[in-house]
Amino acid sequence: MATLKELVLRESPITGGHRACAGCGFPQIIRIVLMAAKDPVVVIAATGCLEVTTTIYPYSAWNVPFLHNAFENAAATASGVEAAYEALLRKGKLKGKINVVAFGGDGGTYDIGFQSLSGAMERGHNLLYVCYNNEGYMNTGVQRSGATPRGASTTTEPAGKVRQGKVRPRKDLTAIMAAHDLPYVAQASVGYYMDLLKKAEKAFSIEGPKFLNVLQPCRLGWPYKPELTFELGRLAVQTAIWPLYEVENGKWKLTMKPREKKPITEFMKHQDRFRHLFRPGNEELLADLQTEVDRNWQTLLEKCLPAGQAGGEGGSK
Amino acid sequence: MPTAAKTGNEAMAEAMRQINPDVVAAYPITPATEIVMIFASFVADGLVDTEYIPVESEHSAMSACVGASAAGARVMTGTSSQGLALMYEILPIASALRLPIIMSDVNRALSGPINIHCDHSDTMAARDFGWIQIFSENAQEAYDNLIQAVRIAEHPKVKLPTMVTTDGFIISHCLEKIEILEDAQAKQFVGERKAEVSLLDVEHPVTLGALDLPDYYFEHKLQVAEAMRQASQHILEIAKEFEQQTGRKYDLIENYKLDDAEIAIVALGSTAGTTKAVVDELRSKGVKAGLLKIRVFRPFPAEALAKALANVAAVAVLDRADSYSAQGGPVYTEISSALYGKTKAPKLINYVYGLGGRDVTIDDIRGVFSDLQKIDKMPTFNYFGVRE
């Protein structure tokens, strides 16, 4: 794995001066993921913050080839780029290895782009899909998505007098992608950049379809103080709200186990989207959310146990 | 030149085999499915070098085509009706990025109600997306048009995606004897794509599909409009070259016994063939009937059309789609617009016909010519073949 010292000497795939918010997490994701590649990359992006803030014509923040098509089709578009690469390579019109990398937000990945992603992954294209997951439609003004956690207030499922934000839990997209039987699926978070780097390096070393789901704190949509981005990315992991793990050829493995699992409120208390949960009367809901996180964490730990050690209460009595 | 018995779908698949595109991304839909099925068998048998992407939807088919074409590949797809409708969102992105994607579109009625048979509603609804649209009268034209479409789409002064259509079942499934180019001749005619920019040129990185705000969007759309204006002359140049190879003559429109015609029908697709039979019959009886067939609907050949119809007294425009404008079908409104302000122009009436595969008979066409002989008594907007 590249050291931090080596990493800072590599050419950045994007320039400064792009228009992402101060404290935005995705420029880190772009840089860490793409700088992990030994060979040239081409980038395909879904409509969203990342595309909007880096490519306002006639300016572009990209030092590498970049294609934006539409909102829901980054994976399908990337599959076309990959097919073209394979065809042109075979016909001798191209030389050398090129990595095809697609980026989509959680809206473009969990929701509107879900079919396109599932199809491209099932077909087995040699590409890496990275979801920069800020748990909502932040580009259009903080609407709920399938990645928005239960209890979070968004502009389309707000907390009010009788409702306490999102009613349903988010879907577990990383597990859904693992169910596609891909050679490599992993969950990462902005706060743990060396973990992300390692996962991206591993993804680039593997042939076939790869999926990374990277939690990206959004200072606009979660609102919090911009300087807390890394801290929140780390707290999400330390509370087990967003565990770091990978699934390599069907084998589940934790890549970071918190020394001490913190209560979820440690993560939530910094963010306005959860503020209503701390009001009197919501104690039960908050406890419920903690139970839900604990249960999911336990399930994940069981999946990550070496073979033969899983079982628990459902096992032989 | 070799001849073979081919359905419209087989003819288009055969053209695709000879074109040997770098990438094909497609999804099955009646009545276009066979094109993809036959092409998949070419891939399975190693008859083409194509990277074939069996996508999970037409939306992804067109999305993959955009990705592959932006990467510098020669790209083809095929679809129909709902499939084309599912692509609509991406069609203007393909033209705005100036990607010469080539599509076989088998005309089929749009739902609802759901129907699998021919009309032109799918293609007509896609007329304003910056795609060149070429209609075919039969399997031979479907083959010839698809071969020419590669050159048209990729012409450096055009660089616009191009769709070639056939009429669902009527052409797509009807067996005809057609002439086919030798493989080497077809290969030479279509040549290789030379993309000016490619996403895969990592030494010269480009940003494609950038956000275009009010200060640039308009200029970029103007470039598409200008390319469409320029396209006609290049379509004609390529047709001329094709004629030198095959002896088969193509234009933007086809005038059939129109020079001295007093009454005429304007039609697209297979109905043109039916109309030719009736024109011949009427001519044998001394009636000066004629046909104007529109081959290229986008760009719309307004000047050629106005000139060809200038000396005709009465014209019926046949629309195999309704635009629900309450002002006639899409072909009618285009032609009215083309004739506006001309000192010499025919009287014009419109028929919407054949929706959802309603059969178009010789008698129907006879009826239209008969109406034209008393055009002063006819309403402007008419139907035939429907229970009113």
XYZ file of C-alpha atoms in Angstrom:
705
model
C 0.000 0.000 0.000
C 1.149 3.518 -0.775
C 2.232 5.543 2.235
C 0.876 8.993 2.892
C 4.283 10.377 1.899
C 4.109 8.635 -1.471
C 0.520 9.651 -1.950
C 1.103 13.387 -1.614
C 3.701 13.217 -4.397
C 1.219 11.776 -6.891
C -0.575 14.042 -9.339
C -4.080 14.866 -8.179
C -6.905 13.855 -10.530
C -8.740 17.081 -9.705
C -7.484 20.606 -9.268
C -8.327 22.988 -6.470
C -10.769 25.748 -7.234
C -13.727 23.472 -7.854
C -16.956 24.657 -6.330
C -17.743 22.017 -3.723
C -18.781 23.417 -0.322
C -16.132 24.157 2.277
C -15.802 20.972 4.284
C -17.312 18.768 1.566
C -16.189 15.175 1.811
C -16.273 14.002 -1.804
C -13.120 15.717 -3.116
C -11.248 13.521 -0.624
C -13.001 10.436 -1.966
C -12.136 11.323 -5.567
C -8.498 12.005 -4.737
C -7.865 8.997 -2.508
C -9.667 6.541 -4.803
C -8.147 7.735 -8.064
C -4.649 8.251 -6.683
C -4.729 4.602 -5.630
C -4.683 3.592 -9.317
C -1.328 2.646 -10.839
C -2.662 2.941 -14.384
C -4.536 5.794 -16.073
C -8.177 6.286 -15.140
C -11.247 7.539 -16.994
C -14.070 8.861 -14.861
C -17.807 8.651 -15.460
C -20.091 10.535 -13.075
C -23.802 10.656 -12.410
C -25.567 14.014 -12.228
C -25.113 15.382 -8.732
C -22.934 17.581 -6.532
C -19.719 16.031 -7.801
C -20.484 16.689 -11.466
C -22.082 20.088 -10.931
C -19.289 21.534 -8.810
C -16.374 20.241 -10.892
C -17.513 20.903 -14.473
C -19.178 24.248 -14.910
C -18.482 24.978 -18.576
C -16.019 26.275 -19.762
C -14.159 25.218 -16.613
C -13.250 21.731 -15.515
C -11.490 20.618 -12.358
C -10.559 17.295 -13.954
C -7.017 16.371 -14.893
C -8.235 12.985 -16.123
C -10.825 12.151 -18.823
C -14.325 12.766 -17.483
C -17.792 11.969 -18.852
C -21.142 12.925 -17.404
C -24.233 11.516 -19.122
C -27.354 11.732 -16.900
C -28.526 11.068 -13.359
C -29.474 7.404 -13.302
C -27.029 5.892 -15.758
C -23.426 6.268 -14.582
C -23.004 2.499 -14.358
C -24.541 1.815 -17.780
C -22.478 4.627 -19.306
C -19.334 3.235 -17.690
C -20.197 -0.201 -19.065
C -20.222 1.346 -22.554
C -16.846 2.983 -21.964
C -15.438 -0.314 -20.725
C -16.865 -2.182 -23.733
C -15.332 0.405 -26.079
C -11.993 -0.005 -24.322
C -12.125 -3.788 -24.710
C -13.131 -3.549 -28.381
C -10.527 -0.930 -29.318
C -7.829 -2.789 -27.405
C -8.682 -6.012 -29.238
C -8.588 -4.224 -32.592
C -5.199 -2.744 -31.771
C -6.493 0.830 -31.758
C -5.497 1.307 -28.119
C -2.645 0.199 -25.932
C -2.116 -0.146 -22.197
C -4.346 -0.632 -19.201
C -6.994 1.959 -18.392
C -9.189 1.821 -15.294
C -12.847 2.750 -15.725
C -14.248 4.376 -12.587
C -17.820 5.577 -12.072
C -18.919 7.939 -9.303
C -22.508 8.412 -8.200
C -24.126 9.963 -5.166
C -26.550 7.912 -3.109
C -29.505 9.281 -5.099
C -27.886 8.185 -8.362
C -26.846 4.860 -6.854
C -29.384 3.613 -4.263
C -32.458 5.018 -5.999
C -32.752 6.255 -9.576
C -29.554 4.542 -10.752
C -30.117 1.266 -8.915
C -31.232 -0.699 -11.980
C -28.384 0.598 -14.100
C -25.885 -0.307 -11.363
C -27.340 -3.764 -10.778
C -27.335 -4.494 -14.520
C -23.770 -3.352 -15.078
C -22.506 -5.306 -12.074
C -24.398 -8.450 -13.062
C -22.918 -8.273 -16.575
C -19.461 -8.324 -15.050
C -17.861 -5.264 -16.631
C -14.327 -4.588 -15.486
C -15.026 -1.322 -13.687
C -15.075 0.259 -10.254
C -18.255 1.961 -9.097
C -17.893 4.359 -6.171
C -20.923 5.679 -4.327
C -20.176 8.918 -2.521
C -22.924 8.490 -0.038
C -24.113 11.572 1.834
C -27.439 9.994 2.680
C -29.726 12.282 0.722
C -30.339 14.363 -2.401
C -28.096 17.184 -1.278
C -27.551 18.787 -4.698
C -31.253 19.569 -5.069
C -31.660 20.773 -1.490
C -31.532 17.907 0.984
C -34.315 15.528 0.002
C -34.618 12.018 1.371
C -33.126 9.070 -0.485
C -33.076 5.328 0.054
C -29.796 5.922 1.893
C -31.236 8.409 4.396
C -31.184 6.891 7.885
C -34.334 6.452 9.946
C -35.099 9.497 12.048
C -33.162 11.966 9.893
C -35.023 15.098 8.874
C -34.912 15.986 5.169
C -36.923 18.472 3.115
C -39.150 15.737 1.695
C -39.540 13.749 4.911
C -39.082 16.463 7.523
C -39.495 16.271 11.253
C -42.716 17.996 12.265
C -45.312 18.032 14.984
C -46.386 14.431 14.454
C -43.566 12.929 12.376
C -39.956 12.532 13.441
C -38.194 12.543 10.075
C -37.628 9.437 7.976
C -39.866 6.571 8.991
C -38.063 3.648 7.358
C -34.442 2.602 7.787
C -32.076 2.990 4.820
C -31.549 0.032 2.542
C -28.316 -1.894 2.923
C -26.904 -1.325 -0.542
C -23.451 -2.686 0.251
C -25.025 -6.023 1.202
C -27.213 -5.884 -1.907
C -24.121 -5.433 -4.060
C -22.406 -8.270 -2.190
C -25.437 -10.392 -3.101
C -24.496 -9.797 -6.761
C -21.527 -12.085 -6.032
C -18.970 -9.504 -7.112
C -15.262 -10.105 -6.667
C -14.964 -7.052 -4.424
C -17.426 -4.948 -2.430
C -16.443 -2.660 0.418
C -17.749 -0.005 2.734
C -15.501 2.931 3.654
C -15.766 6.332 5.254
C -14.201 9.735 4.644
C -12.600 9.895 8.078
C -10.513 6.746 7.493
C -8.581 7.675 4.401
C -5.883 5.010 4.640
C -8.608 2.354 4.890
C -10.230 3.867 1.774
C -6.878 3.949 -0.025
C -6.244 0.295 0.781
C -9.691 -0.689 -0.479
C -9.310 1.331 -3.674
C -5.885 -0.217 -4.306
C -7.351 -3.670 -3.797
C -10.286 -2.856 -6.089
C -7.915 -1.725 -8.860
C -5.905 -4.935 -8.507
C -8.977 -7.114 -9.141
C -10.505 -7.845 -12.569
C -14.268 -7.528 -12.877
C -16.970 -5.388 -11.288
C -16.114 -3.698 -7.977
C -18.267 -1.568 -5.706
C -17.226 0.879 -2.977
C -19.792 2.564 -0.745
C -18.113 5.532 0.919
C -19.902 7.519 3.604
C -19.466 11.225 2.960
C -20.522 13.679 5.636
C -22.378 16.592 4.026
C -22.045 19.857 5.873
C -24.949 21.302 3.875
C -27.446 18.467 4.289
C -26.554 17.093 7.688
C -25.753 20.499 8.777
C -22.735 20.626 11.031
C -19.657 22.803 11.392
C -17.508 22.360 8.228
C -14.412 21.457 10.224
C -16.157 18.339 11.613
C -16.268 16.396 8.306
C -13.480 13.955 9.163
C -14.608 13.707 12.767
C -18.146 12.756 11.725
C -16.860 10.235 9.194
C -14.932 8.610 12.047
C -17.778 8.803 14.561
C -20.084 7.023 12.098
C -17.644 4.109 12.204
C -16.962 4.245 15.943
C -20.688 4.119 16.716
C -21.122 1.195 14.267
C -23.613 3.272 12.306
C -21.316 2.839 9.286
C -19.003 -0.118 9.868
C -15.910 -0.544 7.728
C -15.774 -3.910 6.029
C -15.131 -5.647 2.754
C -16.556 -8.646 0.948
C -13.997 -10.342 -1.234
C -15.296 -13.230 -3.319
C -18.100 -13.821 -0.838
C -15.903 -13.574 2.284
C -16.962 -10.867 4.717
C -14.254 -9.141 6.730
C -14.275 -6.223 9.158
C -11.466 -3.837 8.302
C -11.793 -1.739 11.458
C -13.312 -2.803 14.732
C -13.891 0.119 17.117
C -11.993 -0.355 20.352
C -15.043 0.891 22.198
C -18.404 1.078 20.411
C -19.744 4.553 21.145
C -23.441 5.357 21.557
C -25.053 6.628 18.349
C -25.857 9.947 19.988
C -22.121 10.757 19.859
C -22.462 10.842 16.067
C -25.935 12.388 15.947
C -25.577 15.233 18.405
C -23.415 17.310 16.023
C -25.993 17.281 13.221
C -29.105 19.371 12.761
C -30.880 16.592 10.840
C -31.134 14.644 14.112
C -31.759 17.619 16.426
C -35.478 16.819 16.885
C -34.585 13.376 18.230
C -33.067 14.972 21.306
C -36.299 16.759 22.222
C -38.340 15.460 25.160
C -40.728 12.733 24.030
C -38.367 11.134 21.518
C -36.377 9.090 24.023
C -38.052 5.882 22.911
C -37.307 6.473 19.239
C -33.700 7.256 20.011
C -33.416 4.033 22.039
C -35.030 2.184 19.156
C -32.451 3.564 16.729
C -29.663 2.411 19.044
C -31.224 -1.087 19.168
C -31.387 -1.135 15.384
C -27.704 -0.200 15.035
C -26.731 -2.796 17.672
C -28.689 -5.498 15.870
C -27.153 -4.642 12.468
C -23.694 -4.584 14.026
C -24.256 -8.032 15.555
C -25.469 -9.397 12.221
C -22.392 -8.008 10.504
C -20.051 -9.463 13.131
C -21.618 -12.877 12.549
C -21.143 -12.565 8.804
C -17.521 -11.620 9.384
C -16.757 -14.552 11.698
C -14.456 -17.216 10.290
C -16.388 -20.139 8.771
C -17.789 -22.564 11.334
C -17.949 -19.989 14.102
C -21.184 -18.369 12.997
C -24.427 -19.707 14.365
C -25.551 -18.051 17.580
C -29.018 -18.751 18.859
C -30.254 -20.201 15.598
C -27.614 -22.966 15.800
C -27.869 -26.433 17.305
C -29.253 -26.686 20.824
C -24.087 -8.237 -56.416
C -25.280 -11.116 -54.193
C -29.016 -11.399 -53.597
C -30.784 -13.044 -50.677
C -34.269 -13.429 -49.222
C -34.317 -11.363 -46.035
C -36.901 -9.899 -43.707
C -36.414 -6.271 -42.734
C -34.937 -7.349 -39.417
C -32.609 -9.830 -41.095
C -31.551 -7.180 -43.596
C -30.679 -4.770 -40.810
C -28.820 -7.450 -38.858
C -26.911 -8.329 -42.032
C -25.938 -4.669 -42.483
C -24.750 -4.641 -38.861
C -22.619 -7.739 -39.461
C -20.952 -6.039 -42.406
C -20.512 -2.756 -40.529
C -18.896 -4.771 -37.706
C -19.327 -2.027 -35.084
C -16.996 -1.822 -32.080
C -19.855 -1.863 -29.585
C -23.518 -2.879 -29.728
C -25.725 -2.332 -26.669
C -29.320 -3.441 -27.036
C -32.370 -4.825 -25.283
C -35.077 -7.011 -26.800
C -38.462 -5.570 -27.806
C -41.059 -6.768 -30.308
C -40.843 -6.338 -33.280
C -37.156 -5.333 -33.217
C -35.932 -8.235 -31.069
C -34.743 -10.326 -34.007
C -32.157 -7.719 -34.997
C -30.462 -8.135 -31.624
C -30.976 -11.922 -31.591
C -29.415 -12.376 -35.001
C -26.582 -10.042 -34.102
C -25.971 -11.934 -30.833
C -25.580 -15.110 -32.900
C -22.989 -13.330 -35.070
C -21.109 -12.498 -31.865
C -21.456 -16.072 -30.589
C -20.150 -17.455 -33.879
C -17.236 -15.034 -34.045
C -18.491 -13.401 -37.266
C -17.992 -9.901 -35.822
C -15.384 -8.322 -33.544
C -18.032 -6.399 -31.638
C -18.174 -5.982 -27.888
C -21.870 -6.757 -27.346
C -23.561 -5.465 -24.161
C -26.840 -7.255 -23.374
C -28.128 -4.448 -21.155
C -30.987 -4.620 -18.653
C -33.093 -1.887 -20.326
C -33.217 0.404 -23.335
C -32.332 3.317 -21.093
C -29.102 1.550 -20.279
C -28.690 0.576 -23.953
C -28.616 4.220 -25.006
C -26.565 5.175 -21.948
C -23.960 2.535 -22.795
C -23.998 3.719 -26.424
C -23.204 7.241 -25.226
C -20.327 5.968 -23.082
C -18.909 3.793 -25.859
C -19.280 6.461 -28.545
C -17.650 9.091 -26.311
C -14.814 6.589 -25.931
C -14.291 6.725 -29.709
C -15.991 3.482 -30.681
C -18.392 2.923 -33.584
C -21.637 2.101 -31.814
C -24.995 0.662 -32.850
C -28.263 -0.284 -31.200
C -31.788 -1.302 -32.170
C -35.181 -0.825 -30.582
C -38.850 -0.002 -31.013
C -41.762 1.830 -29.382
C -41.558 1.647 -25.569
C -37.885 0.878 -25.886
C -37.297 4.041 -27.871
C -39.484 5.925 -25.390
C -37.310 4.676 -22.545
C -34.308 6.077 -24.433
C -35.883 9.513 -24.992
C -34.083 11.081 -22.031
C -30.686 10.137 -23.414
C -31.345 10.838 -27.130
C -30.759 14.620 -26.905
C -27.670 14.006 -24.764
C -26.269 11.840 -27.577
C -26.860 14.588 -30.140
C -25.602 17.373 -27.868
C -22.367 15.434 -27.309
C -22.253 14.992 -31.130
C -21.976 11.230 -30.871
C -22.605 9.384 -34.163
C -24.577 6.497 -32.673
C -26.507 4.469 -35.253
C -29.880 2.968 -34.407
C -32.300 0.611 -36.134
C -35.758 1.603 -35.010
C -38.660 -0.650 -35.921
C -41.746 1.571 -35.883
C -44.359 0.371 -33.406
C -47.274 2.142 -31.751
C -46.602 3.669 -28.354
C -48.633 2.430 -25.392
C -51.349 2.938 -24.355
C -53.234 0.973 -24.984
C -50.413 -1.484 -25.341
C -50.048 -2.654 -28.917
C -47.148 -4.295 -30.727
C -47.960 -3.290 -34.307
C -46.839 -0.578 -36.653
C -47.388 3.088 -36.522
C -44.941 5.970 -36.424
C -45.808 7.413 -33.015
C -42.534 6.223 -31.434
C -40.294 7.796 -34.085
C -42.358 10.971 -34.442
C -42.183 11.639 -30.709
C -38.375 11.489 -31.056
C -38.260 14.006 -33.899
C -37.012 16.972 -31.870
C -34.009 15.323 -30.194
C -31.326 16.208 -32.734
C -31.261 12.775 -34.366
C -31.226 12.287 -38.114
C -34.263 10.160 -39.017
C -34.428 8.046 -42.161
C -37.533 6.024 -43.096
C -37.440 2.880 -45.233
C -40.072 1.600 -47.650
C -38.911 -2.021 -47.674
C -36.153 -4.392 -46.555
C -33.815 -3.299 -49.344
C -34.041 0.318 -48.243
C -33.626 -0.693 -44.610
C -30.342 -2.388 -45.506
C -29.157 0.417 -47.785
C -30.146 3.158 -45.339
C -28.376 1.506 -42.422
C -25.124 1.179 -44.396
C -25.357 4.838 -45.446
C -26.317 5.920 -41.911
C -22.830 5.053 -40.652
C -21.259 7.501 -43.081
C -23.906 10.153 -42.482
C -23.658 10.036 -38.693
C -19.859 10.049 -38.664
C -19.390 12.697 -41.357
C -17.116 15.344 -39.794
C -19.537 18.134 -40.714
C -22.515 16.214 -39.313
C -21.550 14.175 -36.220
C -25.154 13.504 -35.284
C -26.750 10.264 -34.115
C -28.889 8.668 -36.786
C -31.876 6.343 -36.694
C -33.071 4.252 -39.610
C -36.625 3.038 -39.313
C -38.693 0.225 -40.759
C -42.399 -0.420 -40.274
C -43.027 -3.010 -37.561
C -44.030 -6.434 -38.962
C -44.906 -4.972 -42.374
C -41.200 -4.593 -43.190
C -39.487 -6.098 -40.157
C -41.055 -9.538 -40.638
C -41.811 -9.569 -44.368
C -39.482 -11.666 -46.510
C -38.143 -9.916 -49.616
C -35.447 -10.515 -52.161
C -32.738 -7.943 -51.585
C -29.328 -7.148 -52.989
C -26.461 -7.159 -50.528
C -23.024 -5.624 -50.931
C -20.009 -7.909 -50.890
C -18.537 -7.863 -47.370
C -15.335 -6.198 -48.578
C -17.311 -3.577 -50.503
C -19.455 -2.772 -47.447
C -16.372 -2.592 -45.254
C -14.713 -0.203 -47.659
C -17.843 1.933 -47.950
C -18.289 2.410 -44.198
C -14.550 2.736 -43.470
C -13.366 3.305 -39.900
C -14.615 5.842 -37.384
C -12.147 8.634 -36.749
C -13.294 10.332 -33.543
C -11.907 13.840 -33.035
C -11.880 13.431 -29.267
C -12.003 10.271 -27.211
C -12.510 9.709 -23.538
C -9.902 6.939 -23.727
C -7.196 9.309 -24.944
C -5.630 9.535 -21.502
C -2.758 11.664 -22.802
C -5.245 14.358 -23.795
C -7.915 14.342 -21.098
C -11.261 15.907 -22.007
C -14.288 16.735 -19.900
C -17.516 15.714 -21.660
C -21.051 16.387 -20.503
C -20.171 19.467 -18.441
C -22.795 21.635 -16.799
C -23.837 24.298 -19.311
C -25.480 27.324 -17.724
C -27.352 30.145 -19.537
C -24.051 31.609 -20.781
C -23.194 28.606 -23.028
C -26.132 26.174 -23.382
C -27.749 28.122 -26.239
C -24.558 28.202 -28.355
C -24.147 24.459 -27.988
C -27.722 23.795 -29.067
C -27.181 26.159 -31.995
C -24.304 23.953 -33.127
C -26.640 20.935 -33.221
C -29.153 22.944 -35.262
C -26.414 24.043 -37.662
C -25.125 20.475 -38.057
C -28.681 19.405 -38.891
C -28.921 22.180 -41.500
C -25.632 21.018 -43.041
C -26.607 17.345 -42.952
C -28.864 17.352 -46.047
C -26.062 18.041 -48.524
C -23.859 15.348 -46.981
C -26.716 12.828 -46.979
C -26.988 13.508 -50.723
C -23.220 13.177 -51.313
C -23.172 9.850 -49.498
C -26.246 8.688 -51.448
C -24.438 9.536 -54.683
C -21.425 7.486 -53.638
C -23.719 4.623 -52.651
C -25.419 4.799 -56.025
C -22.047 4.503 -57.779
C -21.442 1.276 -55.855
C -24.900 -0.251 -56.151
C -26.852 1.506 -58.864
C -29.553 2.219 -56.284
C -30.487 5.890 -56.175
C -31.371 7.696 -52.966
C -32.441 11.254 -52.240
C -34.025 13.106 -49.321
C -37.396 12.467 -50.933
C -38.538 10.204 -53.748
C -40.850 11.546 -56.418
C -42.925 8.796 -57.997
C -44.728 9.883 -61.188
C -44.997 13.309 -59.647
C -43.684 15.543 -62.451
C -47.025 15.956 -64.215
C -49.253 14.794 -61.352
C -52.448 16.694 -60.572
C -53.185 14.781 -57.390
C -50.618 13.263 -55.056
C -50.100 11.531 -51.750
C -47.240 12.190 -49.355
C -46.315 9.111 -47.320
C -43.477 7.561 -45.330
C -42.416 3.956 -44.957
C -44.253 0.933 -46.305
C -47.391 2.897 -47.208
C -45.349 4.457 -50.016
C -45.162 1.019 -51.627
C -48.918 0.505 -51.380
C -49.447 3.969 -52.849
C -47.144 3.265 -55.821
C -49.388 0.326 -56.803
C -52.460 2.572 -56.755
C -50.648 5.331 -58.660
C -49.805 2.806 -61.395
C -53.411 1.645 -61.528
C -54.777 5.196 -61.762
C -52.182 6.165 -64.370
C -53.353 3.241 -66.545
C -56.823 4.772 -66.365
C -55.494 8.185 -67.378
C -55.641 9.764 -63.892
C -52.586 11.938 -63.249
C -51.749 10.601 -59.787
C -48.382 10.676 -58.069
C -46.522 10.009 -54.825
C -44.000 11.922 -52.801
C -42.172 9.659 -50.371
C -40.243 11.250 -47.553
C -37.061 9.281 -46.902
C -35.308 11.739 -44.596
C -37.640 13.223 -41.990
C -34.859 14.864 -39.950
C -33.468 17.128 -41.270
C -36.836 17.953 -42.842
C -36.421 18.402 -46.609
C -38.687 21.457 -46.772
C -37.214 23.085 -49.889
C -37.100 19.885 -51.954
C -40.635 19.112 -50.914
C -42.069 22.526 -51.721
C -40.407 22.415 -55.118
C -41.663 18.898 -55.886
C -45.250 19.739 -54.904
C -45.367 23.189 -56.550
C -47.264 22.075 -59.630
C -49.585 19.552 -58.024
C -53.181 20.740 -57.565
C -54.230 18.617 -54.589
C -52.138 16.733 -52.035
C -53.053 14.365 -49.211
C -50.507 14.026 -46.426
C -50.686 10.646 -44.690
C -49.695 10.567 -41.038
C -49.232 7.208 -39.337
C -49.172 9.012 -35.983
C -51.261 11.697 -34.377
C -49.591 14.542 -32.543
C -52.844 15.374 -30.719
C -52.329 19.019 -31.558
C -55.886 19.149 -32.997
C -54.119 20.527 -36.076
C -53.250 17.346 -37.950
C -50.419 14.854 -37.759
C -46.728 15.745 -37.529
C -45.928 15.258 -41.233
C -48.875 17.450 -42.209
C -47.841 20.349 -40.007
C -44.253 20.135 -41.284
C -45.433 20.199 -44.894
C -47.892 23.052 -44.281
C -44.999 24.960 -42.816
C -42.752 24.105 -45.789
C -45.391 25.391 -48.224
C -46.273 28.551 -46.332
C -45.652 31.682 -48.341
C -44.882 29.814 -51.576
C -46.624 31.382 -54.558
C -47.212 27.983 -56.108
C -48.494 25.395 -53.658
C -51.106 22.660 -53.734
C -54.289 22.427 -51.719
C -53.505 20.256 -48.751
C -55.499 17.782 -46.700
C -54.400 15.441 -43.941
C -55.223 11.844 -43.017
C -54.264 10.109 -39.816
C -54.297 6.378 -40.546
C -53.005 2.955 -39.658
C -52.592 3.511 -35.917
C -51.666 0.435 -33.893
C -51.095 -1.620 -37.031
C -54.533 -1.004 -38.585
C -54.199 -2.498 -42.054
C -53.637 -0.122 -44.978
C -55.290 -1.488 -48.087
C -55.177 -0.626 -51.760
C -58.844 0.402 -51.366
C -57.921 2.863 -48.593
C -55.418 4.567 -50.893
C -57.877 4.517 -53.804
C -60.294 6.305 -51.472
C -57.755 9.032 -50.677
C -57.094 9.686 -54.390
C -60.814 9.771 -54.969
C -61.161 12.366 -52.178
C -58.400 14.416 -53.788
C -60.434 14.663 -56.975
C -63.076 16.559 -54.974
C -60.717 18.316 -52.584
C -62.861 21.478 -52.407
C -65.538 19.462 -50.631
C -63.103 17.802 -48.219
C -62.408 18.835 -44.650
C -58.746 19.497 -43.892
C -58.379 16.856 -41.178
C -59.444 13.306 -41.994
C -58.954 9.705 -40.983
C -59.183 6.500 -42.919
C -59.483 2.912 -41.771
C -61.125 3.798 -38.461
C -64.651 3.340 -37.094
C -65.759 6.858 -36.146
